[in-house]
mmCIF file of C-alpha atoms and ligand atoms in Angstrom:
data_model
loop_
_atom_site.group_PDB
_atom_site.id
_atom_site.type_symbol
_atom_site.label_atom_id
_atom_site.label_comp_id
_atom_site.label_asym_id
_atom_site.label_seq_id
_atom_site.Cartn_x
_atom_site.Cartn_y
_atom_site.Cartn_z
ATOM 1 C CA MET N 30 33.210 13.642 -15.517
ATOM 2 C CA ASP N 31 29.607 12.540 -14.998
ATOM 3 C CA LEU N 32 27.806 13.204 -18.279
ATOM 4 C CA THR N 33 24.507 11.973 -16.882
ATOM 5 C CA ASN N 34 24.446 14.943 -14.589
ATOM 6 C CA ILE N 35 22.256 17.723 -15.909
ATOM 7 C CA LYS N 36 24.409 20.398 -14.271
ATOM 8 C CA THR N 37 27.525 19.004 -16.078
ATOM 9 C CA ILE N 38 25.533 19.001 -19.387
ATOM 10 C CA LYS N 39 24.433 22.708 -18.829
ATOM 11 C CA ASP N 40 28.096 23.669 -17.873
ATOM 12 C CA ILE N 41 29.400 21.992 -21.022
ATOM 13 C CA ALA N 42 26.781 23.641 -23.219
ATOM 14 C CA VAL N 43 27.671 27.120 -21.621
ATOM 15 C CA ARG N 44 31.426 26.438 -21.938
ATOM 16 C CA PHE N 45 31.182 25.607 -25.659
ATOM 17 C CA GLY N 46 28.295 28.014 -26.499
ATOM 18 C CA PHE N 47 26.331 24.841 -27.609
ATOM 19 C CA VAL N 48 22.667 25.352 -28.391
ATOM 20 C CA PHE N 49 20.685 22.175 -28.628
ATOM 21 C CA LYS N 50 19.169 21.400 -32.101
ATOM 22 C CA LYS N 51 15.688 19.763 -31.911
ATOM 23 C CA GLY N 52 15.946 18.942 -35.668
ATOM 24 C CA LEU N 53 18.879 16.679 -34.931
ATOM 25 C CA GLY N 54 17.119 14.954 -32.033
ATOM 26 C CA GLN N 55 19.683 16.405 -29.437
ATOM 27 C CA ASN N 56 18.083 15.001 -26.330
ATOM 28 C CA PHE N 57 20.993 13.702 -24.149
ATOM 29 C CA LEU N 58 20.614 10.751 -21.791
ATOM 30 C CA THR N 59 20.847 11.507 -18.040
ATOM 31 C CA ASP N 60 20.212 8.099 -16.563
ATOM 32 C CA TYR N 61 23.226 6.022 -15.589
ATOM 33 C CA SER N 62 21.236 2.695 -15.305
ATOM 34 C CA VAL N 63 20.266 2.966 -18.905
ATOM 35 C CA LEU N 64 23.852 3.297 -20.030
ATOM 36 C CA GLU N 65 24.754 0.175 -17.992
ATOM 37 C CA GLU N 66 21.808 -1.815 -19.572
ATOM 38 C CA THR N 67 22.738 -0.576 -23.142
ATOM 39 C CA VAL N 68 26.361 -1.632 -22.797
ATOM 40 C CA ASP N 69 25.394 -5.022 -21.402
ATOM 41 C CA ALA N 70 22.854 -5.550 -24.178
ATOM 42 C CA ALA N 71 25.383 -4.761 -26.764
ATOM 43 C CA GLU N 72 27.472 -7.709 -25.693
ATOM 44 C CA ILE N 73 30.733 -6.113 -27.263
ATOM 45 C CA GLU N 74 33.052 -8.892 -28.321
ATOM 46 C CA ASN N 75 35.467 -6.870 -30.479
ATOM 47 C CA CYS N 76 34.569 -3.269 -31.316
ATOM 48 C CA VAL N 77 31.626 -1.024 -31.390
ATOM 49 C CA LEU N 78 30.064 1.489 -33.748
ATOM 50 C CA GLU N 79 28.053 4.272 -32.162
ATOM 51 C CA ILE N 80 25.741 6.632 -34.064
ATOM 52 C CA GLY N 81 25.252 10.131 -32.753
ATOM 53 C CA PRO N 82 27.488 10.579 -29.603
ATOM 54 C CA GLY N 83 26.127 13.946 -28.673
ATOM 55 C CA PHE N 84 28.187 15.109 -25.642
ATOM 56 C CA GLY N 85 29.504 11.544 -25.335
ATOM 57 C CA VAL N 86 27.594 9.882 -22.531
ATOM 58 C CA LEU N 87 27.181 6.585 -24.149
ATOM 59 C CA THR N 88 30.566 6.847 -25.950
ATOM 60 C CA ASP N 89 32.171 7.141 -22.573
ATOM 61 C CA ALA N 90 30.267 4.114 -21.192
ATOM 62 C CA LEU N 91 31.256 2.047 -24.242
ATOM 63 C CA ALA N 92 34.910 3.192 -24.165
ATOM 64 C CA ARG N 93 35.125 1.958 -20.449
ATOM 65 C CA THR N 94 34.934 -1.565 -21.796
ATOM 66 C CA GLY N 95 38.298 -0.953 -23.296
ATOM 67 C CA LYS N 96 37.122 -2.003 -26.793
ATOM 68 C CA LYS N 97 37.620 0.182 -29.842
ATOM 69 C CA VAL N 98 34.708 2.684 -30.317
ATOM 70 C CA VAL N 99 34.051 4.496 -33.490
ATOM 71 C CA SER N 100 31.397 7.192 -33.185
ATOM 72 C CA VAL N 101 29.781 8.914 -36.099
ATOM 73 C CA GLU N 102 28.259 12.347 -35.535
ATOM 74 C CA VAL N 103 26.773 14.698 -38.065
ATOM 75 C CA ASP N 104 26.962 17.921 -35.988
ATOM 76 C CA GLU N 105 30.453 19.496 -36.346
ATOM 77 C CA ARG N 106 29.817 21.809 -33.323
ATOM 78 C CA LEU N 107 30.108 18.618 -31.232
ATOM 79 C CA LEU N 108 33.642 17.753 -32.257
ATOM 80 C CA PRO N 109 35.424 20.040 -29.710
ATOM 81 C CA VAL N 110 32.991 19.023 -27.089
ATOM 82 C CA LEU N 111 33.735 15.355 -27.668
ATOM 83 C CA GLU N 112 37.502 16.134 -27.626
ATOM 84 C CA TYR N 113 36.993 17.414 -24.186
ATOM 85 C CA THR N 114 34.569 14.940 -22.746
ATOM 86 C CA LEU N 115 36.422 11.871 -24.144
ATOM 87 C CA ALA N 116 40.044 13.276 -23.596
ATOM 88 C CA ASP N 117 40.901 10.352 -21.254
ATOM 89 C CA TYR N 118 40.379 7.549 -23.908
ATOM 90 C CA ASP N 119 42.647 6.525 -26.610
ATOM 91 C CA ASN N 120 40.261 3.797 -27.935
ATOM 92 C CA VAL N 121 37.747 6.294 -29.303
ATOM 93 C CA LYS N 122 37.577 7.790 -32.805
ATOM 94 C CA VAL N 123 34.932 10.356 -33.664
ATOM 95 C CA ILE N 124 34.043 10.760 -37.326
ATOM 96 C CA ASN N 125 32.154 13.852 -38.487
ATOM 97 C CA ARG N 126 29.658 12.492 -40.929
ATOM 98 C CA ASP N 127 25.969 12.047 -41.705
ATOM 99 C CA ILE N 128 25.266 8.392 -41.119
ATOM 100 C CA LEU N 129 22.516 8.334 -43.644
ATOM 101 C CA LYS N 130 24.976 9.563 -46.334
ATOM 102 C CA THR N 131 27.698 7.176 -45.194
ATOM 103 C CA ASP N 132 28.790 3.864 -46.850
ATOM 104 C CA ILE N 133 28.612 1.867 -43.632
ATOM 105 C CA THR N 134 29.897 -1.287 -45.241
ATOM 106 C CA ALA N 135 33.124 0.608 -46.345
ATOM 107 C CA LEU N 136 33.300 2.250 -42.922
ATOM 108 C CA ILE N 137 33.267 -1.030 -40.963
ATOM 109 C CA SER N 138 35.789 -2.611 -43.245
ATOM 110 C CA GLU N 139 38.181 0.387 -42.879
ATOM 111 C CA GLU N 140 37.695 0.773 -39.138
ATOM 112 C CA PHE N 141 37.187 -2.794 -37.958
ATOM 113 C CA SER N 142 38.572 -5.021 -40.685
ATOM 114 C CA ASN N 143 35.232 -6.960 -40.888
ATOM 115 C CA THR N 144 35.481 -8.529 -37.397
ATOM 116 C CA PRO N 145 31.983 -8.875 -36.112
ATOM 117 C CA ILE N 146 31.074 -5.728 -34.218
ATOM 118 C CA SER N 147 28.251 -4.361 -31.975
ATOM 119 C CA ILE N 148 26.317 -1.177 -32.888
ATOM 120 C CA ALA N 149 24.881 1.049 -30.170
ATOM 121 C CA ALA N 150 23.009 4.285 -30.595
ATOM 122 C CA ASN N 151 20.614 6.642 -29.031
ATOM 123 C CA LEU N 152 18.946 7.403 -32.200
ATOM 124 C CA PRO N 153 17.419 10.621 -33.393
ATOM 125 C CA TYR N 154 13.817 9.805 -33.980
ATOM 126 C CA TYR N 155 13.847 11.217 -37.554
ATOM 127 C CA ILE N 156 16.401 8.589 -38.709
ATOM 128 C CA THR N 157 15.138 5.512 -36.844
ATOM 129 C CA THR N 158 13.427 3.652 -39.670
ATOM 130 C CA PRO N 159 15.829 4.597 -42.514
ATOM 131 C CA ILE N 160 18.950 3.749 -40.489
ATOM 132 C CA ILE N 161 17.647 0.456 -38.918
ATOM 133 C CA THR N 162 16.568 -0.611 -42.455
ATOM 134 C CA ALA N 163 19.859 0.354 -44.051
ATOM 135 C CA LEU N 164 21.922 -1.422 -41.338
ATOM 136 C CA LEU N 165 19.942 -4.625 -41.778
ATOM 137 C CA GLU N 166 19.789 -4.684 -45.558
ATOM 138 C CA ALA N 167 23.632 -4.003 -45.710
ATOM 139 C CA ARG N 168 24.210 -7.407 -44.135
ATOM 140 C CA LEU N 169 27.070 -6.159 -42.081
ATOM 141 C CA PRO N 170 29.408 -8.238 -39.958
ATOM 142 C CA VAL N 171 27.475 -7.293 -36.894
ATOM 143 C CA ASN N 172 26.528 -9.433 -33.774
ATOM 144 C CA ASN N 173 24.193 -7.152 -32.000
ATOM 145 C CA MET N 174 22.533 -3.758 -32.576
ATOM 146 C CA VAL N 175 21.198 -1.882 -29.552
ATOM 147 C CA PHE N 176 19.123 1.270 -30.120
ATOM 148 C CA MET N 177 17.287 3.800 -28.029
ATOM 149 C CA VAL N 178 14.119 4.521 -30.038
ATOM 150 C CA GLN N 179 10.750 5.965 -29.463
ATOM 151 C CA LYS N 180 8.880 3.644 -27.123
ATOM 152 C CA GLU N 181 6.069 2.977 -29.590
ATOM 153 C CA VAL N 182 8.643 2.066 -32.303
ATOM 154 C CA ALA N 183 10.360 -0.444 -30.035
ATOM 155 C CA GLU N 184 7.119 -2.026 -29.144
ATOM 156 C CA ARG N 185 6.117 -2.299 -32.825
ATOM 157 C CA ILE N 186 9.484 -3.808 -33.766
ATOM 158 C CA ALA N 187 9.374 -6.331 -30.905
ATOM 159 C CA ALA N 188 5.682 -7.378 -31.810
ATOM 160 C CA LYS N 189 5.574 -10.465 -33.886
ATOM 161 C CA LYS N 190 2.224 -9.521 -35.649
ATOM 162 C CA GLY N 191 -0.985 -7.646 -34.756
ATOM 163 C CA ARG N 192 -1.766 -4.062 -35.183
ATOM 164 C CA ASP N 193 1.520 -2.937 -33.961
ATOM 165 C CA ALA N 194 3.550 -4.772 -36.638
ATOM 166 C CA GLY N 195 4.746 -2.855 -39.615
ATOM 167 C CA ALA N 196 7.234 -3.308 -42.387
ATOM 168 C CA ILE N 197 10.229 -2.333 -40.118
ATOM 169 C CA SER N 198 9.083 -4.945 -37.559
ATOM 170 C CA LEU N 199 9.115 -7.743 -40.164
ATOM 171 C CA PHE N 200 12.520 -6.604 -41.638
ATOM 172 C CA CYS N 201 13.926 -6.844 -38.122
ATOM 173 C CA GLN N 202 12.534 -10.208 -37.534
ATOM 174 C CA TYR N 203 13.870 -11.455 -40.946
ATOM 175 C CA PHE N 204 17.448 -10.580 -39.880
ATOM 176 C CA ALA N 205 17.422 -10.570 -36.080
ATOM 177 C CA GLU N 206 15.785 -11.465 -32.820
ATOM 178 C CA PRO N 207 14.281 -8.275 -31.607
ATOM 179 C CA GLU N 208 14.114 -7.746 -27.835
ATOM 180 C CA TYR N 209 12.569 -4.969 -25.848
ATOM 181 C CA ILE N 210 15.073 -4.300 -23.200
ATOM 182 C CA MET N 211 13.652 -1.283 -21.043
ATOM 183 C CA THR N 212 11.473 1.713 -21.110
ATOM 184 C CA VAL N 213 13.159 5.033 -20.712
ATOM 185 C CA PRO N 214 10.960 7.848 -19.721
ATOM 186 C CA ALA N 215 11.157 11.315 -21.297
ATOM 187 C CA ALA N 216 12.415 12.734 -18.038
ATOM 188 C CA SER N 217 15.596 10.755 -18.415
ATOM 189 C CA PHE N 218 16.860 13.103 -21.087
ATOM 190 C CA TYR N 219 18.078 16.624 -21.154
ATOM 191 C CA PRO N 220 16.291 18.475 -22.701
ATOM 192 C CA PRO N 221 13.320 16.045 -22.294
ATOM 193 C CA PRO N 222 11.693 14.941 -25.578
ATOM 194 C CA LYS N 223 7.886 14.896 -25.977
ATOM 195 C CA VAL N 224 7.521 11.137 -25.721
ATOM 196 C CA ASP N 225 9.012 8.120 -23.884
ATOM 197 C CA SER N 226 11.764 5.879 -25.330
ATOM 198 C CA ALA N 227 12.901 2.373 -24.992
ATOM 199 C CA VAL N 228 16.078 0.417 -25.499
ATOM 200 C CA LEU N 229 15.680 -2.137 -28.198
ATOM 201 C CA ARG N 230 18.147 -5.009 -29.048
ATOM 202 C CA LEU N 231 18.412 -6.647 -32.405
ATOM 203 C CA LYS N 232 20.444 -9.837 -31.963
ATOM 204 C CA MET N 233 21.553 -10.747 -35.472
ATOM 205 C CA LEU N 234 20.555 -14.259 -36.745
ATOM 206 C CA ASP N 235 23.205 -16.489 -38.481
ATOM 207 C CA LYS N 236 20.837 -16.895 -41.297
ATOM 208 C CA PRO N 237 17.453 -15.171 -42.265
ATOM 209 C CA ARG N 238 14.437 -16.502 -40.167
ATOM 210 C CA VAL N 239 12.701 -17.645 -43.340
ATOM 211 C CA LEU N 240 14.000 -18.922 -46.607
ATOM 212 C CA VAL N 241 12.431 -17.406 -49.778
ATOM 213 C CA LYS N 242 12.879 -17.859 -53.518
ATOM 214 C CA ASP N 243 13.626 -14.196 -54.021
ATOM 215 C CA GLU N 244 14.655 -11.980 -51.010
ATOM 216 C CA LYS N 245 14.220 -8.723 -52.876
ATOM 217 C CA LEU N 246 10.685 -9.616 -53.851
ATOM 218 C CA LEU N 247 9.916 -10.561 -50.204
ATOM 219 C CA PHE N 248 10.955 -7.004 -49.193
ATOM 220 C CA GLN N 249 9.009 -5.432 -51.958
ATOM 221 C CA VAL N 250 5.887 -7.471 -50.976
ATOM 222 C CA ILE N 251 6.356 -6.372 -47.240
ATOM 223 C CA ARG N 252 6.789 -2.660 -48.174
ATOM 224 C CA ALA N 253 3.814 -2.720 -50.608
ATOM 225 C CA SER N 254 1.662 -4.293 -47.919
ATOM 226 C CA PHE N 255 2.271 -1.511 -45.427
ATOM 227 C CA ALA N 256 2.752 1.377 -47.816
ATOM 228 C CA GLN N 257 -0.932 2.422 -47.472
ATOM 229 C CA ARG N 258 -2.059 1.399 -43.914
ATOM 230 C CA ARG N 259 -5.786 1.803 -44.504
ATOM 231 C CA LYS N 260 -5.823 -0.276 -47.690
ATOM 232 C CA THR N 261 -6.182 -3.909 -47.790
ATOM 233 C CA LEU N 262 -3.209 -6.104 -48.439
ATOM 234 C CA ALA N 263 -4.678 -6.960 -51.950
ATOM 235 C CA ASN N 264 -4.868 -3.235 -52.906
ATOM 236 C CA GLY N 265 -1.451 -2.474 -51.567
ATOM 237 C CA LEU N 266 0.067 -5.501 -53.323
ATOM 238 C CA SER N 267 -1.588 -4.737 -56.654
ATOM 239 C CA SER N 268 -0.536 -1.076 -56.794
ATOM 240 C CA GLY N 269 2.909 -1.785 -55.294
ATOM 241 C CA LEU N 270 3.772 -4.719 -57.534
ATOM 242 C CA GLY N 271 1.904 -3.467 -60.626
ATOM 243 C CA MET N 272 -0.180 -6.593 -60.787
ATOM 244 C CA GLU N 273 -3.954 -7.185 -61.451
ATOM 245 C CA LYS N 274 -6.068 -7.168 -58.326
ATOM 246 C CA ALA N 275 -7.761 -10.446 -59.617
ATOM 247 C CA ASP N 276 -4.350 -12.149 -59.735
ATOM 248 C CA ILE N 277 -3.465 -11.022 -56.271
ATOM 249 C CA ASN N 278 -6.725 -12.145 -54.929
ATOM 250 C CA ALA N 279 -6.134 -15.607 -56.528
ATOM 251 C CA ILE N 280 -2.700 -15.752 -54.947
ATOM 252 C CA LEU N 281 -4.080 -14.851 -51.517
ATOM 253 C CA ASN N 282 -6.792 -17.485 -51.763
ATOM 254 C CA GLU N 283 -4.224 -20.161 -52.833
ATOM 255 C CA CYS N 284 -2.234 -19.369 -49.905
ATOM 256 C CA GLY N 285 -5.128 -19.630 -47.610
ATOM 257 C CA PHE N 286 -5.814 -15.965 -46.822
ATOM 258 C CA SER N 287 -9.002 -13.890 -47.314
ATOM 259 C CA GLU N 288 -8.877 -11.155 -50.001
ATOM 260 C CA THR N 289 -9.504 -8.619 -47.292
ATOM 261 C CA VAL N 290 -6.742 -9.613 -45.054
ATOM 262 C CA ARG N 291 -4.565 -6.743 -43.810
ATOM 263 C CA GLY N 292 -0.748 -6.730 -43.553
ATOM 264 C CA GLU N 293 -0.930 -6.368 -39.770
ATOM 265 C CA ALA N 294 -2.586 -9.740 -39.425
ATOM 266 C CA LEU N 295 0.221 -11.684 -41.113
ATOM 267 C CA THR N 296 3.453 -12.991 -39.865
ATOM 268 C CA LEU N 297 6.859 -13.030 -41.469
ATOM 269 C CA GLU N 298 6.256 -16.707 -42.466
ATOM 270 C CA ASP N 299 2.819 -15.801 -44.039
ATOM 271 C CA PHE N 300 4.661 -13.071 -46.074
ATOM 272 C CA ALA N 301 7.258 -15.554 -47.187
ATOM 273 C CA VAL N 302 4.510 -17.914 -48.488
ATOM 274 C CA ILE N 303 2.845 -15.105 -50.359
ATOM 275 C CA SER N 304 6.090 -13.817 -51.695
ATOM 276 C CA ASP N 305 7.097 -17.278 -53.069
ATOM 277 C CA LYS N 306 3.624 -17.703 -54.754
ATOM 278 C CA ILE N 307 3.899 -14.308 -56.356
ATOM 279 C CA TYR N 308 7.381 -15.389 -57.625
ATOM 280 C CA ASP N 309 5.966 -18.425 -59.268
ATOM 281 C CA VAL N 310 3.128 -16.601 -60.803
ATOM 282 C CA LYS N 311 5.409 -13.896 -62.192
ATOM 283 C CA ARG N 312 7.701 -16.524 -63.740
ATOM 284 C CA GLY N 313 4.681 -18.297 -65.164
ATOM 285 C CA ALA N 314 5.360 -21.447 -63.018
HETATM 286 N N1 SAM T 406 24.434 9.640 -27.570
HETATM 287 C C1 SAM T 406 24.061 10.793 -26.909
HETATM 288 C C2 SAM T 406 23.188 10.466 -25.770
HETATM 289 O O1 SAM T 406 22.767 9.275 -25.570
HETATM 290 O O2 SAM T 406 22.912 11.377 -24.935
HETATM 291 C C3 SAM T 406 23.209 11.644 -27.866
HETATM 292 C C4 SAM T 406 21.987 11.153 -28.473
HETATM 293 S S1 SAM T 406 20.953 12.303 -29.276
HETATM 294 C C5 SAM T 406 19.401 11.533 -29.127
HETATM 295 C C6 SAM T 406 21.224 11.986 -31.062
HETATM 296 C C7 SAM T 406 22.571 12.306 -31.616
HETATM 297 O O3 SAM T 406 22.618 11.979 -33.033
HETATM 298 C C8 SAM T 406 22.944 13.857 -31.646
HETATM 299 O O4 SAM T 406 24.165 14.098 -31.123
HETATM 300 C C9 SAM T 406 22.778 14.291 -33.114
HETATM 301 O O5 SAM T 406 23.597 15.388 -33.367
HETATM 302 C C10 SAM T 406 23.285 12.998 -33.805
HETATM 303 N N2 SAM T 406 22.728 12.848 -35.164
HETATM 304 C C11 SAM T 406 21.581 13.305 -35.713
HETATM 305 N N3 SAM T 406 21.375 12.924 -36.969
HETATM 306 C C12 SAM T 406 22.548 12.341 -37.281
HETATM 307 C C13 SAM T 406 23.058 11.707 -38.553
HETATM 308 N N4 SAM T 406 22.208 11.707 -39.592
HETATM 309 N N5 SAM T 406 24.163 11.173 -38.442
HETATM 310 C C14 SAM T 406 24.971 11.025 -37.461
HETATM 311 N N6 SAM T 406 24.515 11.675 -36.210
HETATM 312 C C15 SAM T 406 23.343 12.178 -36.206
#
């Protein structure tokens, strides 16, 4: 069954009385070459976790590798569809759950006994940032994560610094090597979404890119710096960390940054220096 074929998708929708839900990001991939690139980029060594199988187009491509595939889908209307489209495989397990409400660490240990896995997903846009952040912060036994995301988000995550960088970009760089794999135009989906997408790979690093005195504080500093994009870093940090603006300004000066610097202008390494200085000041060192 060619699940990239729009006629096949329409036939399945009619057969199962399936109506696409915009709110769940149900735009299904119709480009075979994107599937190939995604599977290659996932470099599956052992098993793979998929988020949001839809009608199973990517699940099918992942299952063809012969590796175990566990796929988490929130929409229970898709269960009979997936039973039909994936009937040929005995290496696929579909779990009906909301990935945002799932203990992913427990799921991975139950399903894969903690062997390093790959994660692959054509993500609904509304969960991109929360799910990527949760997957990274959980420090899972994962080699590679490959995501289809909104093109602008992939560009922002792959950017090292500058106006495109944001908190999510820095989190990704802390844990992984982000790589922009390919652009996928809106016309490569059915029904087509409003914006273009891109495949993004996060190759997990053996250890975080920078070493800091307090990792939680680094994340807090990054979040506070980008929480209010129009504010300067000093304002964001002062309100986010509950510190006096004068103290923040002194810290920025000591670290060699201007008081008016913006988060977008700093690299992960810069944030590590600032976070360590804040740590020292808070501890009275
Ligand atoms: N993998 C398919 C493809 O590439 O054509 C479908 C991708 S579609 C963009 C996103 C899928 O994620 C939909 O099947 C949707 O129902 C599912 N989904 C949305 N929110 C979810 C959540 N919170 N947890 C699990 N799956 C979710």
